[in-house]
Short mmCIF file of C-alpha atoms and ligand atoms in Angstrom, two decimals:
data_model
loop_
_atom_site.label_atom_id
_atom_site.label_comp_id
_atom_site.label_asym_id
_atom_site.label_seq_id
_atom_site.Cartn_x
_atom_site.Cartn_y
_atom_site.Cartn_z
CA UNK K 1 0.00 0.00 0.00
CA UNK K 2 1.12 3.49 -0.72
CA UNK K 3 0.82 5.59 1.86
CA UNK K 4 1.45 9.70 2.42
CA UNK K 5 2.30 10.92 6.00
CA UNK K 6 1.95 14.47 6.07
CA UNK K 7 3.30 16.62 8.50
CA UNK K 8 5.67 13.83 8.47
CA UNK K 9 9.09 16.23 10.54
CA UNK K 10 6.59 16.97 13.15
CA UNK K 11 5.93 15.64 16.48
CA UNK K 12 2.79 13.80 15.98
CA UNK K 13 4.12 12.94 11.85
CA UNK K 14 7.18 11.51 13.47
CA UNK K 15 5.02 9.31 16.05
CA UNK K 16 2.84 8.37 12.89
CA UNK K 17 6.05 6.41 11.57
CA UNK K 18 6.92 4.70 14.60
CA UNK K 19 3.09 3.48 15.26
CA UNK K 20 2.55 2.44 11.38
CA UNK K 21 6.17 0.87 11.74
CA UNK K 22 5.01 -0.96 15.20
CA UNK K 23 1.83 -2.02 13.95
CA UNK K 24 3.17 -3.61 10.53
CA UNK K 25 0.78 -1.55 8.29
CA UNK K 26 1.52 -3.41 4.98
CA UNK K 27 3.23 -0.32 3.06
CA UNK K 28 5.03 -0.78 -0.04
CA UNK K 29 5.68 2.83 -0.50
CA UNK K 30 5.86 5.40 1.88
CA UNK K 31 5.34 9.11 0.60
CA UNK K 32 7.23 11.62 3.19
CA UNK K 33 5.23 14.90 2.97
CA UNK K 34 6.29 18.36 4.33
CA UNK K 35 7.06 21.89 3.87
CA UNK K 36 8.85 22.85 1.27
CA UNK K 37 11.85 23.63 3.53
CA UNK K 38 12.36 19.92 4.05
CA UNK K 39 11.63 18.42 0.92
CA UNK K 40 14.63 16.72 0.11
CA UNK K 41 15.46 15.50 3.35
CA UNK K 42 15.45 11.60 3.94
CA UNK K 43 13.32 9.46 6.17
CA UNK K 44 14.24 5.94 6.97
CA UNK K 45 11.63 3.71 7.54
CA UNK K 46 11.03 -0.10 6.87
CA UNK K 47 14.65 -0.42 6.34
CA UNK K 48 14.51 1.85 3.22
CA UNK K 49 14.93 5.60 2.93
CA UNK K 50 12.49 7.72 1.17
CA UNK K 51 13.16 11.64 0.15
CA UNK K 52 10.52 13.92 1.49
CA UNK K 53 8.64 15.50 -1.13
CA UNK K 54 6.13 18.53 -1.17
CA UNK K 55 1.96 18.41 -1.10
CA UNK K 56 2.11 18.79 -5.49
CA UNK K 57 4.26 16.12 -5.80
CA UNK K 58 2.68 13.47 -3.16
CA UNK K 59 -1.03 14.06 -4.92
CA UNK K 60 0.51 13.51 -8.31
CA UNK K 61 1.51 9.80 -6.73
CA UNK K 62 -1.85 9.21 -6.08
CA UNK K 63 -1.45 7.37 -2.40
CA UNK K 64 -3.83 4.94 -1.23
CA UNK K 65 -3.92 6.68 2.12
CA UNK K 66 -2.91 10.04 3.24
CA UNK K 67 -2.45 10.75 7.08
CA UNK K 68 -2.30 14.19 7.96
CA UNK K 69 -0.95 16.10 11.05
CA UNK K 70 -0.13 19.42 9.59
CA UNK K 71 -2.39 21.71 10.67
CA UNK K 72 -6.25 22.71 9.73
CA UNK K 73 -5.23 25.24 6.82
CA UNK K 74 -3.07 22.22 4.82
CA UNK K 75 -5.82 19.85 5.37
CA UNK K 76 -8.84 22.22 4.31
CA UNK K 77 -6.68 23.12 0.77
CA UNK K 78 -5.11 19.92 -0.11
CA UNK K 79 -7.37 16.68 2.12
CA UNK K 80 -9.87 17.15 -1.23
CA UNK K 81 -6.97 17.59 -4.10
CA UNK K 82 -5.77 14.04 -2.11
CA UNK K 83 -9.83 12.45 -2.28
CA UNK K 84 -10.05 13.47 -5.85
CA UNK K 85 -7.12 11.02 -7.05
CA UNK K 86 -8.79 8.43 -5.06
CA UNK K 87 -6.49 8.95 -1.70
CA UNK K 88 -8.44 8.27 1.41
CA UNK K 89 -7.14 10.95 3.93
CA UNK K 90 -7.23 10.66 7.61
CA UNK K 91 -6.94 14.08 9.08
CA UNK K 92 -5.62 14.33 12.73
CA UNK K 93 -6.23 18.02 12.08
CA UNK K 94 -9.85 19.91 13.89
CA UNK K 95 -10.33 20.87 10.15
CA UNK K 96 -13.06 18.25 8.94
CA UNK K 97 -14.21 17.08 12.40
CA UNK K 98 -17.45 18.95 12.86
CA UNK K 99 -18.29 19.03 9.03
CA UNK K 100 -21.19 17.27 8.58
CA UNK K 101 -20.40 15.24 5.85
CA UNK K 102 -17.15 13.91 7.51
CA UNK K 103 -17.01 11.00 9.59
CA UNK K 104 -15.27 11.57 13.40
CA UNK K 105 -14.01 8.59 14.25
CA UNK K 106 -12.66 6.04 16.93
CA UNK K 107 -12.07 2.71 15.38
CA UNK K 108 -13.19 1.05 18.74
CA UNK K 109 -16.48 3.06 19.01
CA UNK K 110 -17.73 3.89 15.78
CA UNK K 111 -15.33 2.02 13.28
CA UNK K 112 -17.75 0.22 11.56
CA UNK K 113 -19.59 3.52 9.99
CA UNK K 114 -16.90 4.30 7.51
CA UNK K 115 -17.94 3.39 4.00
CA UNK K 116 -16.51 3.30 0.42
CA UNK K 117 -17.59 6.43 -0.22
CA UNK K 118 -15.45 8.57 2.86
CA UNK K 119 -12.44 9.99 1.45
CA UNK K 120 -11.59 12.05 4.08
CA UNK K 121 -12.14 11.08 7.56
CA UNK K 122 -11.74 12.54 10.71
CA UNK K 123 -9.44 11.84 13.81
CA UNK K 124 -11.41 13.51 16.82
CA UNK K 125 -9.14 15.44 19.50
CA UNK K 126 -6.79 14.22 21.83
CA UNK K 127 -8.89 14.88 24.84
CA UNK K 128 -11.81 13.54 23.07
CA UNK K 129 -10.14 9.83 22.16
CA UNK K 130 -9.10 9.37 25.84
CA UNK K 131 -12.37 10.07 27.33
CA UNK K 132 -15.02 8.83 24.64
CA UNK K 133 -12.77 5.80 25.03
CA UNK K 134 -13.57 5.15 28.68
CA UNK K 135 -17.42 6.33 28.67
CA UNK K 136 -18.78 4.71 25.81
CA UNK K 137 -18.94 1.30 27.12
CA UNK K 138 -20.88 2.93 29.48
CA UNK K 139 -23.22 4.91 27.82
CA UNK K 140 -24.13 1.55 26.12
CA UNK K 141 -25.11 0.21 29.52
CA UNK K 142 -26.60 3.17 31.74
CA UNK K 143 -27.27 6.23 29.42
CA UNK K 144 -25.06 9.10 30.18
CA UNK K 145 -26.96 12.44 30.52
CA UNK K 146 -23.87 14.90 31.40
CA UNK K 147 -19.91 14.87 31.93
CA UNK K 148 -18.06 17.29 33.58
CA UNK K 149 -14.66 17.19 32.54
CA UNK K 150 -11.32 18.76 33.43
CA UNK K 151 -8.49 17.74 31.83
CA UNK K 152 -4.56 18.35 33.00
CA UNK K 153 -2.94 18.16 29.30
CA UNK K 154 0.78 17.87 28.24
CA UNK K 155 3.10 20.15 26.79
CA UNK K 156 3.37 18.25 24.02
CA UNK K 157 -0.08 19.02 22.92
CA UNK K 158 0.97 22.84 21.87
CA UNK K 159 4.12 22.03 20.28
CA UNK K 160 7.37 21.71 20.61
CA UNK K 161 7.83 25.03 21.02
CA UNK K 162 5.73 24.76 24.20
CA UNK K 163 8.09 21.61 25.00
CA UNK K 164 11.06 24.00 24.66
CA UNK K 165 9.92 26.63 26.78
CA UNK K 166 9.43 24.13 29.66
CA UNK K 167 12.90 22.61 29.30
CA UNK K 168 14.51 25.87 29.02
CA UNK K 169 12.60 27.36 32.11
CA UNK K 170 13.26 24.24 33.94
CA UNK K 171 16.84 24.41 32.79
CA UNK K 172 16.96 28.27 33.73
CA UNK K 173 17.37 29.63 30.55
CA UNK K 174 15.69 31.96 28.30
CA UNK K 175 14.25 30.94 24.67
CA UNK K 176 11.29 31.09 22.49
CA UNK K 177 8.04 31.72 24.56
CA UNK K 178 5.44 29.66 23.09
CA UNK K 179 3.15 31.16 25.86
CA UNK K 180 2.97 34.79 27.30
CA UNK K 181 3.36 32.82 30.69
CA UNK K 182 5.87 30.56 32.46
CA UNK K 183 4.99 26.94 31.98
CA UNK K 184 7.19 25.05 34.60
CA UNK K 185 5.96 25.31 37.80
CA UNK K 186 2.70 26.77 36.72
CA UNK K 187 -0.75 25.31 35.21
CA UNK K 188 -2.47 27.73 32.29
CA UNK K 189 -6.22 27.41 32.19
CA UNK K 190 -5.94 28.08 28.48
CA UNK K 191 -5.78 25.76 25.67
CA UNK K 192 -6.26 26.98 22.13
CA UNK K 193 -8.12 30.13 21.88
CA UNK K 194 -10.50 31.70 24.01
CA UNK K 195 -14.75 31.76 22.42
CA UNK K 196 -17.07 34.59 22.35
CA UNK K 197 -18.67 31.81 25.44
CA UNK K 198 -15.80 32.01 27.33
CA UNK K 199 -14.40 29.03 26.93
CA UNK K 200 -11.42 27.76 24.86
CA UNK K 201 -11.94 26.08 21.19
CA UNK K 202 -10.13 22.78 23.50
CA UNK K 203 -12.95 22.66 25.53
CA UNK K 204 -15.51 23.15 23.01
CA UNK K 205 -14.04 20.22 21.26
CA UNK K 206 -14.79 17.79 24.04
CA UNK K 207 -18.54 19.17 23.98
CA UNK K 208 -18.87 18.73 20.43
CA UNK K 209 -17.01 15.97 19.55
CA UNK K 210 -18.69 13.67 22.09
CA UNK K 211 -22.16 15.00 20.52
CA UNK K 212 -21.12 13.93 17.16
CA UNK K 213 -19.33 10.60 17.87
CA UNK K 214 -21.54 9.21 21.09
CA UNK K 215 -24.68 10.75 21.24
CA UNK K 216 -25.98 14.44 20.51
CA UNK K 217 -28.25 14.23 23.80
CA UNK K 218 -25.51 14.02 26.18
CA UNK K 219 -24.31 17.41 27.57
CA UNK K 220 -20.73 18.03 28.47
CA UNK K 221 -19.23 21.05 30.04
CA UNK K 222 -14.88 21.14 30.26
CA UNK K 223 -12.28 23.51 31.30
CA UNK K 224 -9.23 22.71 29.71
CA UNK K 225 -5.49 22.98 31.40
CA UNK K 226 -1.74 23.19 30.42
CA UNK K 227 0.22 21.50 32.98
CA UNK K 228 3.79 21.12 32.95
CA UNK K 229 3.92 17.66 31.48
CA UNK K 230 6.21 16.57 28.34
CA UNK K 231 3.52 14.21 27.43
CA UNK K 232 0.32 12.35 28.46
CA UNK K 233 -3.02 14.10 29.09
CA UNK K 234 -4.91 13.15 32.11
CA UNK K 235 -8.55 13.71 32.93
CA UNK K 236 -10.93 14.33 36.17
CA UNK K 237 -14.82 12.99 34.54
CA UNK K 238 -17.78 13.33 36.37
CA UNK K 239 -20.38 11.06 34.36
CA UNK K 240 -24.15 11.56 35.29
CA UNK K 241 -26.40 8.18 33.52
CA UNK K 242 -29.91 7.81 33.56
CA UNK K 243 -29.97 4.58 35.47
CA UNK K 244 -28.07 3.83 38.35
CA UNK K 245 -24.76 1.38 37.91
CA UNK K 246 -22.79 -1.24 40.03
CA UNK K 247 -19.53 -0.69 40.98
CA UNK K 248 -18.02 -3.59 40.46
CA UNK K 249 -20.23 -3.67 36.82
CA UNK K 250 -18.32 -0.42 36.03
CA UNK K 251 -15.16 -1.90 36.74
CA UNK K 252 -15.78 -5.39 34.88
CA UNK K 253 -17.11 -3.21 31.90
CA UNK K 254 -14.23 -1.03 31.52
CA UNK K 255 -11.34 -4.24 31.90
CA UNK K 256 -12.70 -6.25 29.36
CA UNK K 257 -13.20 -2.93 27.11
CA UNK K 258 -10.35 -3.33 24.20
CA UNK K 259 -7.59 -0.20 24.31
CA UNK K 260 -9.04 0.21 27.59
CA UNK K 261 -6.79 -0.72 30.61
CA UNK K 262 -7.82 -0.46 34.42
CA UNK K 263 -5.33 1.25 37.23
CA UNK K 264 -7.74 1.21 40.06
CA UNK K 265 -6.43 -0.14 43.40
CA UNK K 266 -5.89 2.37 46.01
CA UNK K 267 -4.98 0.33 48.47
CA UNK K 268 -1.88 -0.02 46.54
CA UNK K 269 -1.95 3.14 45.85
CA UNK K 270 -2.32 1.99 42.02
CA UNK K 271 -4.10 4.62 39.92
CA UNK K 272 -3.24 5.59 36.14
CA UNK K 273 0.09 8.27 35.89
CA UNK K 274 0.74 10.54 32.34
CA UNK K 275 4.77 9.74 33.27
CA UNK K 276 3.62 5.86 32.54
CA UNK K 277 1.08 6.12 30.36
CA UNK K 278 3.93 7.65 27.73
CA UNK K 279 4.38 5.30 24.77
CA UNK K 280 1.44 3.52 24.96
CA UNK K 281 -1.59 2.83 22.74
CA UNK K 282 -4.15 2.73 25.75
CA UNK K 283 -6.12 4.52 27.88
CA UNK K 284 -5.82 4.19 31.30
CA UNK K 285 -8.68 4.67 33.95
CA UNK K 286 -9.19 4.64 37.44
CA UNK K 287 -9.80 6.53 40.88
CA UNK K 288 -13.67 5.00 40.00
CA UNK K 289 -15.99 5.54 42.60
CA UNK K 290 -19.68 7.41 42.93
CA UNK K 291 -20.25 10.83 43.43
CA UNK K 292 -22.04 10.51 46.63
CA UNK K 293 -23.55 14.49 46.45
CA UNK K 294 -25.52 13.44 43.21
CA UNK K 295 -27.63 10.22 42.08
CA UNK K 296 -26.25 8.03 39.19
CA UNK K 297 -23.21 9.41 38.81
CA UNK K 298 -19.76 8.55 39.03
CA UNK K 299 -16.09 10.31 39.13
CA UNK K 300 -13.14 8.50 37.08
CA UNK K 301 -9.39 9.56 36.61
CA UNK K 302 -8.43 8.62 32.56
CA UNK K 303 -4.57 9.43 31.24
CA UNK K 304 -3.78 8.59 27.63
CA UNK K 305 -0.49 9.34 25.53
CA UNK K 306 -1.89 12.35 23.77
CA UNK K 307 0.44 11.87 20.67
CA UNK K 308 -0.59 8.16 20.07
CA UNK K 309 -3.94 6.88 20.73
CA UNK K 310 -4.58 10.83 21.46
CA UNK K 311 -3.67 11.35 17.77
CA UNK K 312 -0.84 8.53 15.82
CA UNK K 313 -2.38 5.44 16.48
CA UNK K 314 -6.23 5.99 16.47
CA UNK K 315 -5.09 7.34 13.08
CA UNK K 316 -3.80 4.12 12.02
CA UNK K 317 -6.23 2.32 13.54
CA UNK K 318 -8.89 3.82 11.25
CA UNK K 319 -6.43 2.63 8.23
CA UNK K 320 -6.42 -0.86 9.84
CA UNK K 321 -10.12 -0.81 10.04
CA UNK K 322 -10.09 0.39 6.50
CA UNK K 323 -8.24 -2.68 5.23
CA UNK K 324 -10.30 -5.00 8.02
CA UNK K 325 -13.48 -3.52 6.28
CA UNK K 326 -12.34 -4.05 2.96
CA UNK K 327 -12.55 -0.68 2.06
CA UNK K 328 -8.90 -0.46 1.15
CA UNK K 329 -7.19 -3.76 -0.38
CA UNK K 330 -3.50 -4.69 0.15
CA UNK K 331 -1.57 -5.26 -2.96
CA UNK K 332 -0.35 -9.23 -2.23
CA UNK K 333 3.35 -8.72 -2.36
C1 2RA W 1 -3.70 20.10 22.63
N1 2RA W 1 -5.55 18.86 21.67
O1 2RA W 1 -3.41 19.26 23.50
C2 2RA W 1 -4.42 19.67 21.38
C3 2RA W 1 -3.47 18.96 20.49
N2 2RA W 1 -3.59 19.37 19.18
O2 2RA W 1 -3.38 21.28 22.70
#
């Protein structure tokens, strides 16, 4: 299969690689996209080396696939020049998530809904993944009404900008200020831009996202923070159902839920951590136990690695499902 990364020198392109390397996507050519500053440069990958090339170029080779992480303006001009050589592009981008003709998708949740005819398909937010992840089992079984949500999200989510900032305040010296703030030492209540509603485009995105993907009935109000982590986003839900729940139901549920793991033993003071959560594909939840001020409703912790499932690998675990579906076919070698 030929397949375009785009965005490919960036953080999340670069974690792209290692996930579609990991997972054994069958590529037979790999199409390095980026700026035109880089084309020219050479990735390695598979145990050949490819020379990045620019957007022109990659939609003249007609990929099967195109995964983008380079930004909503890239994906909004070139995702449909890519869908009209055939390409099917997966956008990690917030360009195409809330357009109604564009699927948002989680492979585990709502997989199965991608047909022949979506050429561009969206990957929902970072925030979103980790938390739709851990409540839709849920929803299934007691009808979730409303979420509050705060969420305690990595560095690595701004940029690496952002990342240098914190290393360079943390190292004492001065540098590029991705933020108009110190970040070490220091949590900013302010992630993406700020809404005529007061809150920030992040926190709309959970409120949206989980209307579009799980069910446009439930309501969900967020607030959003930058914490001084390198990477893994962690989140404080509140989940109010409809009917009541069990405990030891919720727990059961959520273990045998695939991508989902379960951290939730404090008498061993076992709970999930962003510092161990880095690197890997699931989500982690735990810290379960009712809200005893409020009827049918229940407080959870939930870290993820916001740069894979958060964005890399629920990427190409929508091109897995692709293939899995039949939608794409693999070339026999
Ligand atoms: C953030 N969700 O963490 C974004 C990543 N694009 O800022």
């Amino acid at each position: 299969m030929r397949v375009a990364v785009v965005g490919v020198t960036g953080m999340v392109g670069q974690v792209m690689l290692k996930v579609l390397a990991e997972q054994n996507f069958p590529i037979t050519t790999l199409i390095p996209v980026a700026s035109e500053r880089s084309v020219g440069k050479e990735i390695a990958f598979g145990g050949s080396t490819y020379q990045v090339v620019g957007l022109e170029t990659a939609v003249e080779m007609a990929p099967d696939v195109a995964i983008f992480s380079a930004g909503g303006e890239t994906s909004l001009a070139w995702a449909p020049k890519f869908a009209e050589v055939g390409t099917v592009v997966i956008d990690n981008s917030s360009a195409w998530r809330m357009d109604p003709t564009k699927k948002l998708v989680i492979p585990e949740i709502n997989g199965d809904s991608i047909t022949a005819e979506d050429k561009i398909i969206a990957n929902p937010n970072c925030s979103t993944i980790q938390m739709l992840m851990a409540l839709a089992p849920l929803h299934k079984a007691y009808g979730i009404k409303r979420v509050v949500v705060s969420t305690y999200q990595s560095i690595s989510g701004t940029g690496v900008a952002a990342v240098n900032q914190m290393m360079n305040e943390r190292a004492g010296e001065s540098g590029e200020m991705a933020y108009p703030y110190p970040i070490d030492q220091n949590c900013l209540p302010h992630c993406d831009s700020f809404l005529d509603n007061g809150y920030t485009k992040e926190e709309m995105k959970l409120t949206n996202e989980t209307k579009k993907i799980l069910d446009n009935n439930i309501n969900v109000t967020a607030t959003a923070v930058r914490v001084p982590v390198q990477g893994g986003h962690s989140e404080a839900i509140n989940v109010e159902f409809e009917r009541d729940f069990d405990l030891a139901d919720v727990r059961k549920m959520l273990h045998e839920t695939e991508g989902v793991t379960l951290q939730d033993s404090p008498e061993t003071n076992t709970y999930p951590m962003p510092l161990y959560a880095a690197g890997k594909d699931d989500v982690f939840v735990g810290r379960i136990r009712r809200d005893e001020s409020q009827a049918n409703t229940l407080n959870m912790w939930c870290v993820a690695d916001n740069l894979r499932k958060g964005a890399a690998t629920n990427a190409v675990q929508i091109a897995k499902k692709l293939i899995a579906n039949n939608i794409l076919t693999v070339e026999m070698a």
